[in-house]
XYZ file of C-alpha atoms in Angstrom:
672
model
C -2.749 23.729 26.571
C -0.189 25.524 28.748
C 2.524 27.787 27.409
C 5.180 29.724 29.305
C 5.463 33.460 28.849
C 8.915 33.714 27.319
C 11.267 36.649 27.539
C 14.275 36.059 25.317
C 17.012 38.681 25.672
C 20.400 37.494 24.387
C 22.353 39.041 27.265
C 19.947 38.579 30.140
C 21.253 38.598 33.685
C 18.044 37.281 35.259
C 14.628 36.295 34.054
C 11.430 34.867 35.534
C 8.476 33.395 33.683
C 4.766 33.186 34.367
C 2.644 30.328 33.064
C -0.246 31.171 30.794
C -2.914 28.984 29.264
C -4.684 28.765 25.936
C -3.701 29.892 22.430
C -1.232 32.737 22.232
C 0.294 35.435 20.087
C 3.685 37.103 20.355
C 4.847 40.703 20.362
C 8.374 41.607 19.336
C 10.149 44.893 19.913
C 13.660 46.351 19.963
C 14.857 48.191 23.087
C 18.135 50.008 23.543
C 18.582 50.968 27.178
C 21.045 49.921 29.900
C 18.405 48.264 32.072
C 14.779 47.848 31.092
C 12.153 45.833 32.964
C 9.321 44.363 30.897
C 5.859 43.667 32.263
C 3.242 41.445 30.657
C -0.483 41.818 31.251
C -2.847 38.988 30.466
C -5.831 40.286 28.543
C -8.340 41.625 31.019
C -6.643 40.421 34.215
C -3.531 40.731 36.322
C -1.139 37.769 36.626
C -0.001 36.762 40.117
C 3.488 38.046 39.411
C 4.673 39.792 36.284
C 7.696 38.289 34.503
C 10.643 40.672 34.663
C 14.024 40.649 32.963
C 17.059 42.895 33.217
C 19.676 43.207 30.466
C 23.304 44.183 30.454
C 24.189 47.731 29.424
C 24.207 49.212 25.932
C 22.704 46.278 24.056
C 19.897 46.465 21.503
C 17.615 43.745 22.826
C 14.924 41.962 20.809
C 12.208 40.799 23.194
C 9.533 38.235 22.368
C 6.616 37.856 24.760
C 4.078 35.060 24.373
C 0.701 36.171 25.746
C -2.562 34.195 25.978
C -5.348 35.254 23.662
C -8.288 33.419 25.264
C -11.827 34.417 24.421
C -11.238 38.152 24.784
C -9.894 38.432 21.235
C -12.649 37.649 18.715
C -12.017 37.307 15.020
C -12.806 40.979 14.423
C -10.018 41.940 16.791
C -10.974 43.410 20.149
C -9.292 43.826 23.499
C -5.735 42.533 23.500
C -3.071 42.588 26.163
C -0.450 45.282 26.339
C 3.255 44.866 26.824
C 4.751 47.840 28.654
C 8.411 48.816 28.886
C 9.823 51.815 30.678
C 13.076 53.198 32.026
C 14.440 51.242 34.962
C 14.702 54.381 37.040
C 11.039 55.284 36.638
C 9.830 52.793 39.253
C 11.239 50.496 41.864
C 12.647 47.310 40.242
C 10.493 45.117 42.457
C 7.280 46.953 41.575
C 4.498 44.625 40.519
C 2.584 46.882 38.132
C 0.869 46.308 34.823
C -0.501 48.395 32.023
C -4.250 48.420 32.466
C -5.011 50.287 29.276
C -7.094 48.184 26.902
C -7.042 49.042 23.226
C -9.862 47.912 20.954
C -9.086 46.308 17.622
C -5.331 46.407 18.073
C -2.415 45.052 20.037
C -0.063 47.683 21.325
C 3.406 48.177 22.655
C 3.708 51.181 24.947
C 7.288 52.334 25.443
C 8.282 55.001 27.904
C 11.859 56.209 28.335
C 13.091 59.742 28.877
C 16.135 59.320 26.647
C 15.738 56.547 24.097
C 12.736 55.089 22.369
C 11.961 52.077 20.224
C 9.207 50.904 17.933
C 7.248 47.728 18.175
C 5.584 45.451 15.671
C 3.124 42.635 16.086
C 3.493 39.112 14.871
C 0.795 36.552 14.359
C -2.151 38.463 15.859
C -5.405 36.633 15.082
C -8.092 38.643 13.390
C -6.095 41.891 13.097
C -4.219 43.581 10.310
C -1.465 45.669 11.865
C 1.607 47.435 10.587
C 4.629 49.026 12.186
C 3.038 52.449 11.664
C 0.381 51.531 14.200
C 3.016 51.768 16.915
C 5.009 54.814 15.871
C 5.976 56.943 18.866
C 5.283 60.667 18.666
C 6.096 63.477 21.125
C 3.561 65.178 23.378
C 3.823 68.148 25.735
C 6.997 68.082 27.796
C 8.693 65.489 25.626
C 6.586 62.554 26.774
C 5.452 60.098 24.121
C 2.527 57.806 23.514
C 0.950 55.725 20.788
C -0.043 57.602 17.658
C -3.471 55.971 17.914
C -4.070 57.896 21.146
C -1.942 61.061 20.839
C -3.647 62.820 23.780
C -2.896 60.092 26.317
C 0.201 59.796 28.434
C 0.877 57.272 31.188
C 2.987 57.215 34.325
C 3.717 54.107 36.335
C 2.477 53.775 39.885
C 2.298 50.755 42.170
C -1.260 50.958 43.455
C -2.202 47.383 44.329
C -0.773 46.256 40.994
C -2.800 48.786 39.005
C -2.059 51.651 36.693
C -3.450 55.117 36.936
C -2.761 58.398 35.178
C -1.457 61.544 36.797
C -1.508 64.994 35.229
C -0.145 68.395 36.009
C 2.940 67.394 38.026
C 6.129 69.295 37.127
C 8.659 67.120 35.381
C 6.223 64.280 34.928
C 4.138 63.127 32.026
C 1.267 65.546 31.338
C -1.616 64.385 29.205
C -2.242 66.437 26.079
C -5.888 67.233 26.664
C -8.767 66.936 24.200
C -9.597 70.045 22.234
C -12.384 71.243 24.539
C -10.143 71.261 27.618
C -7.397 73.579 28.849
C -4.713 73.086 31.445
C -5.801 72.639 35.051
C -5.746 75.523 37.467
C -6.160 75.791 41.228
C -8.971 77.820 42.724
C -10.405 77.355 46.172
C -8.284 74.296 46.845
C -9.703 72.102 44.060
C -8.059 71.234 40.747
C -10.371 72.319 37.941
C -10.045 73.009 34.234
C -10.546 76.579 33.046
C -13.389 75.807 30.665
C -14.918 73.407 33.187
C -14.992 76.081 35.863
C -16.459 78.736 33.585
C -18.659 76.478 31.496
C -18.461 75.653 27.822
C -20.941 77.046 25.365
C -24.326 75.562 26.270
C -24.933 74.540 22.687
C -21.767 72.435 22.714
C -22.775 70.692 25.937
C -26.300 70.092 24.673
C -25.094 68.792 21.319
C -22.676 66.423 23.039
C -25.419 65.107 25.327
C -27.871 64.713 22.429
C -25.476 62.255 20.761
C -26.443 59.687 23.350
C -30.126 59.654 22.479
C -28.964 56.690 20.407
C -28.053 53.988 22.956
C -25.547 52.430 20.568
C -23.488 55.611 20.581
C -22.895 55.308 24.320
C -22.513 51.523 24.308
C -19.753 51.868 21.723
C -17.473 53.780 24.124
C -18.190 51.965 27.410
C -15.079 50.055 28.539
C -15.638 46.273 28.464
C -14.724 45.736 32.119
C -16.743 48.626 33.562
C -19.717 47.403 35.605
C -22.962 49.381 35.352
C -25.339 49.047 38.278
C -27.960 50.766 40.402
C -27.946 52.201 43.917
C -30.632 52.682 46.553
C -30.960 52.904 50.335
C -33.188 51.181 52.873
C -34.852 54.244 54.393
C -35.584 55.796 51.003
C -37.218 52.691 49.539
C -38.358 50.087 52.031
C -41.322 51.682 53.802
C -43.074 49.325 56.261
C -41.669 51.325 59.164
C -43.884 49.584 61.714
C -43.661 46.054 60.293
C -42.143 43.345 62.456
C -39.858 44.407 65.228
C -38.275 47.374 63.442
C -37.231 50.177 65.781
C -37.309 53.877 65.059
C -34.511 55.820 63.390
C -33.514 59.468 63.650
C -35.051 59.956 60.206
C -38.393 58.538 61.395
C -38.381 61.184 64.118
C -37.189 63.968 61.815
C -39.902 63.273 59.221
C -42.612 63.640 61.873
C -41.623 67.241 62.591
C -43.791 69.734 60.795
C -42.024 71.606 58.003
C -39.001 69.343 57.717
C -40.084 67.380 54.609
C -41.372 68.937 51.374
C -45.156 68.767 51.056
C -45.256 67.110 54.495
C -44.449 63.792 52.798
C -43.873 60.671 54.842
C -41.453 57.769 54.311
C -44.018 55.351 55.724
C -44.429 53.651 52.336
C -41.583 55.116 50.231
C -41.344 52.783 47.196
C -42.763 49.867 49.226
C -39.610 47.891 48.461
C -39.993 45.826 51.640
C -43.163 44.246 50.214
C -42.620 44.640 46.449
C -38.934 43.896 46.053
C -39.650 40.987 43.701
C -41.180 43.405 41.173
C -38.101 45.597 41.348
C -35.829 42.589 40.982
C -37.688 41.602 37.806
C -37.157 45.138 36.477
C -33.424 44.925 37.229
C -33.107 41.582 35.486
C -34.918 42.934 32.425
C -32.731 46.038 32.508
C -29.572 43.930 32.489
C -27.612 45.713 35.227
C -24.431 44.158 36.571
C -24.853 45.026 40.229
C -27.063 46.588 42.883
C -25.926 48.684 45.790
C -28.454 48.589 48.640
C -28.313 49.233 52.363
C -29.366 47.519 55.556
C -31.799 49.316 57.865
C -29.946 49.276 61.181
C -33.160 49.640 63.276
C -34.783 46.810 61.307
C -31.947 44.438 62.188
C -31.209 45.809 65.684
C -34.297 47.730 66.878
C -32.439 49.212 69.857
C -29.159 49.721 68.014
C -27.470 47.125 70.198
C -27.981 43.672 71.587
C -29.877 40.870 69.906
C -30.676 40.777 66.203
C -34.303 40.722 65.060
C -34.675 37.449 63.147
C -37.465 38.774 60.942
C -35.503 41.870 59.946
C -32.355 39.928 59.151
C -34.433 37.301 57.359
C -35.653 39.936 54.896
C -32.103 40.719 53.772
C -31.186 37.043 53.803
C -34.003 36.284 51.366
C -33.242 39.327 49.219
C -29.551 38.475 48.831
C -30.424 34.905 47.892
C -32.703 36.173 45.116
C -30.098 38.628 43.821
C -27.479 35.876 43.732
C -29.852 33.606 41.833
C -30.518 36.414 39.345
C -26.782 36.895 38.771
C -26.742 40.458 40.122
C -23.627 41.406 42.043
C -24.319 42.946 45.486
C -22.741 45.954 47.181
C -24.147 46.235 50.712
C -24.046 49.457 52.735
C -24.120 48.804 56.477
C -25.324 52.282 57.438
C -27.024 54.804 55.155
C -27.988 57.639 57.545
C -30.822 55.889 59.451
C -29.196 55.701 62.903
C -31.404 54.003 65.525
C -33.139 56.566 67.748
C -32.411 54.358 70.751
C -28.703 55.227 70.545
C -28.607 58.311 72.732
C -26.756 61.179 71.092
C -26.316 59.329 67.824
C -22.873 59.887 66.327
C -22.052 62.568 68.888
C -21.681 59.665 71.306
C -18.414 57.747 70.940
C -20.098 54.522 72.031
C -22.144 54.497 68.802
C -18.964 53.628 66.886
C -18.591 50.388 68.819
C -22.276 49.505 68.571
C -21.854 49.905 64.817
C -18.951 47.484 64.943
C -21.230 44.947 66.639
C -23.747 45.346 63.805
C -21.005 44.862 61.196
C -19.853 41.610 62.784
C -23.413 40.224 62.924
C -24.106 41.087 59.288
C -20.713 39.871 58.111
C -21.156 36.556 59.888
C -24.639 35.920 58.496
C -24.569 37.506 55.031
C -20.874 37.471 54.185
C -20.987 34.738 51.557
C -23.299 36.674 49.196
C -21.876 40.202 49.273
C -19.201 41.246 46.782
C -18.597 44.763 48.155
C -19.113 45.897 51.754
C -19.622 49.622 52.325
C -19.321 50.691 55.934
C -20.805 54.205 55.779
C -22.501 56.438 53.250
C -21.150 60.004 53.040
C -20.138 60.623 56.683
C -19.152 64.238 55.988
C -22.627 64.924 54.595
C -24.230 63.317 57.660
C -22.154 65.556 59.936
C -22.627 68.760 57.925
C -26.321 68.458 57.108
C -27.543 66.652 60.223
C -25.253 67.704 63.069
C -23.735 71.058 62.009
C -26.929 72.283 60.303
C -30.579 71.236 60.584
C -31.489 70.182 57.044
C -31.115 66.457 57.824
C -31.749 64.262 60.834
C -31.080 64.628 63.696
C -31.009 68.400 63.056
C -28.569 69.130 65.876
C -27.500 72.571 64.558
C -24.118 72.618 66.324
C -22.052 74.137 63.470
C -18.346 73.379 64.032
C -19.073 71.842 67.424
C -20.482 68.926 65.412
C -17.019 67.706 64.376
C -17.048 64.856 66.953
C -19.949 63.353 64.970
C -17.594 63.039 62.011
C -14.782 61.502 64.041
C -17.078 58.970 65.686
C -18.488 57.926 62.306
C -14.992 57.367 60.967
C -14.019 55.510 64.117
C -17.114 53.372 63.555
C -15.893 52.772 60.004
C -12.553 51.532 61.325
C -14.171 49.317 63.961
C -16.631 47.914 61.394
C -13.780 47.166 59.010
C -12.050 45.170 61.745
C -15.314 43.373 62.538
C -15.938 42.411 58.914
C -12.456 40.986 58.587
C -12.882 39.127 61.857
C -16.083 37.668 60.393
C -13.999 36.530 57.390
C -16.286 38.035 54.771
C -15.371 37.144 51.226
C -15.981 40.511 49.567
C -14.103 43.777 49.320
C -14.521 46.535 51.934
C -14.801 50.266 51.274
C -16.587 53.501 52.150
C -18.696 56.084 50.257
C -17.567 59.718 50.177
C -19.686 62.479 48.597
C -17.370 64.873 46.726
C -17.808 68.018 44.625
C -15.535 70.384 42.688
C -15.274 73.624 44.688
C -14.112 77.039 43.498
C -14.309 80.606 44.730
C -17.098 82.811 43.377
C -14.554 85.565 42.636
C -10.890 86.454 43.034
C -11.692 88.307 46.249
C -9.410 87.072 49.035
C -12.357 86.413 51.348
C -14.157 84.310 48.754
C -10.979 82.362 48.101
C -10.330 81.711 51.787
C -13.853 80.477 52.471
C -13.805 78.406 49.287
C -10.625 76.731 50.531
C -12.397 75.861 53.792
C -15.465 74.625 51.897
C -13.198 72.416 49.802
C -11.710 70.862 52.941
C -15.150 70.302 54.484
C -16.572 68.756 51.331
C -13.620 66.882 49.875
C -11.021 66.104 52.548
C -12.712 65.520 55.915
C -13.173 61.834 55.099
C -10.499 61.085 52.512
C -7.557 62.517 54.461
C -8.002 60.466 57.653
C -9.140 57.324 55.827
C -6.323 57.362 53.264
C -3.509 59.121 55.145
C -4.327 58.720 58.843
C -4.463 62.471 59.565
C -7.170 65.121 59.504
C -6.743 68.147 57.217
C -6.151 71.676 58.442
C -8.176 74.698 57.378
C -6.707 77.707 55.529
C -4.358 79.890 57.569
C -6.372 83.024 56.765
C -9.331 81.779 58.831
C -9.821 80.826 62.491
C -8.922 77.212 63.334
C -12.429 75.831 62.878
C -11.060 72.305 62.491
C -8.843 72.517 65.561
C -10.707 69.827 67.549
C -9.848 67.247 64.888
C -6.143 67.887 65.424
C -6.555 66.475 68.941
C -7.790 63.091 67.684
C -6.319 60.041 69.403
C -3.556 58.493 67.238
C -4.944 55.052 68.079
C -8.292 56.100 66.599
C -6.578 57.441 63.489
C -4.705 54.177 63.007
C -8.002 52.259 63.042
C -9.612 54.762 60.684
C -6.735 54.478 58.197
C -6.765 50.681 57.881
C -6.257 49.739 54.196
C -9.370 49.589 52.004
C -10.150 47.482 48.953
C -12.009 50.268 47.123
C -13.057 53.891 47.585
C -16.560 54.810 46.430
C -17.350 58.369 45.355
C -20.830 59.874 45.202
C -20.225 62.827 42.847
C -22.080 66.052 43.643
C -22.645 69.091 41.388
C -19.853 71.696 41.339
C -19.990 74.442 43.948
C -19.073 78.118 43.795
C -18.408 79.585 47.215
C -18.805 83.187 48.383
C -17.998 84.618 51.803
C -20.804 85.419 54.230
C -24.103 83.876 55.233
C -26.562 82.925 52.545
C -28.582 86.118 51.920
C -31.692 83.975 51.429
C -31.300 82.195 54.775
C -33.782 83.190 57.496
C -32.483 85.386 60.299
C -33.689 86.326 63.740
C -34.807 84.430 66.805
C -35.447 80.773 66.054
C -33.687 80.836 62.666
C -31.630 77.722 61.915
C -27.850 78.056 62.125
C -25.939 78.871 58.949
C -22.326 78.513 57.884
C -20.238 81.667 57.311
C -20.152 81.031 53.545
C -22.699 80.122 50.885
C -22.984 78.768 47.357
C -23.803 80.917 44.340
C -25.273 79.990 40.966
C -23.549 78.883 37.765
C -25.553 80.970 35.262
C -23.520 79.729 32.287
C -24.503 76.099 32.866
C -27.812 74.387 32.192
C -29.693 73.204 35.259
C -31.394 69.994 36.223
C -34.916 69.908 37.588
C -33.751 70.725 41.121
C -31.563 73.632 39.997
C -28.214 71.833 40.085
C -25.759 72.755 37.310
C -25.353 70.166 34.572
C -21.614 69.537 34.490
C -20.527 66.133 33.103
C -16.915 67.033 33.888
C -17.567 67.366 37.640
C -17.435 63.664 38.515
C -14.219 63.157 36.551
C -12.706 66.262 38.144
C -13.105 64.970 41.701
C -11.803 61.532 40.731
C -8.695 63.027 39.155
C -8.182 65.152 42.250
C -8.258 62.023 44.419
C -5.605 60.372 42.265
C -3.418 63.477 42.280
C -3.732 64.048 46.023
C -3.478 60.508 47.416
C -1.529 58.611 44.766
C -0.578 55.104 45.849
C -2.729 55.309 49.000
C -5.869 55.369 46.856
C -7.475 51.970 46.157
C -9.622 51.271 43.062
C -12.568 53.634 42.612
C -16.312 53.079 42.418
C -18.694 55.821 41.269
C -22.019 55.574 43.074
C -25.322 57.460 43.377
C -24.883 59.036 39.933
C -28.211 60.559 38.992
C -30.251 63.703 38.414
C -33.697 64.992 39.254
C -36.016 66.100 36.460
C -39.784 66.645 36.552
C -41.638 63.773 34.913
C -44.735 64.702 32.926
C -46.614 61.847 31.212
C -47.704 62.462 27.634
C -51.238 61.824 26.358
C -50.600 58.095 26.273
C -49.273 58.077 29.835
C -45.653 57.585 28.775
C -42.920 59.507 30.573
C -40.411 60.625 27.955
C -37.597 61.919 30.165
C -35.210 63.035 27.431
C -33.384 65.410 29.776
C -32.518 62.550 32.130
C -31.359 60.389 29.222
C -29.005 63.105 28.024
C -27.735 63.795 31.543
C -26.957 60.119 32.109
C -25.456 59.726 28.650
C -23.139 62.706 29.033
C -21.967 61.648 32.499
C -21.441 57.996 31.593
C -19.508 59.059 28.499
C -17.248 61.329 30.560
C -16.541 58.509 33.014
C -15.943 56.031 30.187
C -13.353 58.346 28.688
C -11.731 58.706 32.110
C -11.418 54.917 32.330
C -9.852 54.815 28.863
C -7.386 57.481 30.020
C -6.325 55.419 33.012
C -8.513 56.279 36.012
C -9.008 53.034 37.987
C -12.837 53.011 38.055
C -14.339 49.569 38.663
C -18.037 50.336 38.381
C -20.679 53.049 38.066
C -23.894 52.785 40.091
C -26.798 54.956 38.940
C -29.307 56.575 41.283
C -31.833 54.981 41.098
C -34.291 52.347 39.824
C -37.598 53.675 41.230
C -38.450 57.246 42.264
C -37.696 57.225 45.988
C -38.076 59.304 49.137
C -35.355 61.936 48.639
C -34.685 62.950 52.234
C -35.931 66.485 53.050
C -37.285 66.837 49.504
C -39.735 63.981 49.939
C -41.101 62.901 46.568
C -40.659 66.267 44.821
C -37.334 65.364 43.161
C -37.702 62.147 41.156
C -34.426 60.501 40.154
C -35.597 57.062 39.065
C -35.687 55.212 35.769
C -39.112 53.968 36.860
C -41.960 56.166 38.087
C -44.108 55.299 41.077
C -47.872 55.653 40.849
C -48.815 57.854 43.809
C -51.919 55.821 44.684
C -51.277 52.222 43.682
C -47.462 52.324 43.931
C -47.330 50.445 40.647
C -44.048 50.711 38.728
C -44.167 52.676 35.453
C -40.904 52.469 33.435
C -39.826 55.747 31.868
C -38.149 56.245 28.509
C -34.805 56.362 30.350
C -35.365 52.796 31.565
C -35.782 51.517 28.016
C -32.835 53.635 26.880
C -30.497 52.166 29.517
C -31.713 48.649 28.741
C -30.762 49.156 25.099
C -27.395 50.634 26.113
C -26.586 47.553 28.181
C -27.887 45.201 25.489
C -25.780 46.940 22.836
C -22.726 46.860 25.077
C -22.788 43.076 25.293
């Protein structure tokens, strides 16, 4: 059955309607405002164009909106559409925006006006018992208002590809009244952070909060219905079989052969043996119930020389793998380049030509695999590749050029822009984005030197990629320091235009928070032959618990960097994906051989809960991808920092699910 979405103001000047299908309910409210646009959101999706009406001045207008119910509203009452109304001056009249907030077990009317407010009531909602009191407006900080059911939430309209997001901390705008454990944001070292987040809450509070999620149902209860939960992995860290077929060498193959570069002299020659045992891992994913898998293509496996013809056997592996994932119903996010640059490309990313060879790879993969990939990721963490591999020597290719390595960043981003053009020329069906590794950064003290170097560290970690990709310009360093980033200011405007081509999503790999102090790391080696070091270093967070690799446990960190993106880039920011979310803990089997990794369970539970709450508060997060399924080769750490839900037998390479695997399976089962 087809019903029109009706807007019935008695003194309407203009009105458009959008067709909806299926059974429906209506919402009625009274508005008294000279000119008020009304937007309707279908439950769980965005209509092609929102119906909008404008009324003549000074009239109390009853508005009835007929909205489809469909299957998203069960008898118990679950997610129901929202009707939003706000002052005409708050946004452009032509803005196509909708309220993306979903409220469980209720229908809601969210009214925002700086001068006059109304109340709403529901009529004929199936499976719900509502009263006018459910929609009473109450004031928050600064005079803003929100539903009494969610008194700490406050929304502001923005036209970001027809999505809503929440902004906080802007003078004169709507500021969210924060939950009890938070305080107002402050600025330190260039990054927006909350006072208690920066200094750390009482450890007992953090531990007690994390322990709640030992029960999978507790976490499943708060996960937003539309949030996808998946896994992430990379080719070099999992595939092994480095000499199989026509695969060429990568810079990481060469780096791992150098003595002293990898912990315990480990080798990636086998890794998790994914190239030969991927069917076992696929069965584990299906049993786990994940929504999606992010994986990467090995560039030297597909193009052994980094250019020219494609190796049919290498491409055939990914062709077969994507077919199997599609058959299993697992959504695919494919990373074109995850750090394993072909050794045959002289100079790697220091050579501008590499950007165009990468574009060739993107076109080949888009043409041959484009019908089975939902999300295309051009590059993984280009700032990390430049900092760790070209400025320093901790990663391949260990160039050690410090700030002279900045061309390696620019050429990666140019490659991103060229690859984006190539994928669109190949007419791929999926979305296109990039992965950026971000971390909250603050100064170790109020000393002016610490603050200046922390501001530079914040730019290096959090803005080197996002600024050019989202705004078309590179950031500048703090005025108190030499112009370390000066070479980026000379970038060709044509390059910047290619780099800043619009994206469909922006993926964030959240890193632990960093405290920055001026000066070289006192623990870094010195003297002839010592590796280069940056003129600042990180210091510990003694008030926070640590993971197995010494990183601070801070569930707020991922949300902090996401909020900072929204605040800094606003409408330029596309929908967000959180990727590579995971932690390393030592895994010790008990007497029965079972690995009970309670610490990992609580880490994952606390972080997923923080992200779920951020989605409920309005952050446009599409999915969360956990790192990772099977304990993998963790770059310079080899196999000493296990992150997986499944352990890997060192001799047989058999898969041994940990307690965290069963826990996540029950979370996903309970969610559905």
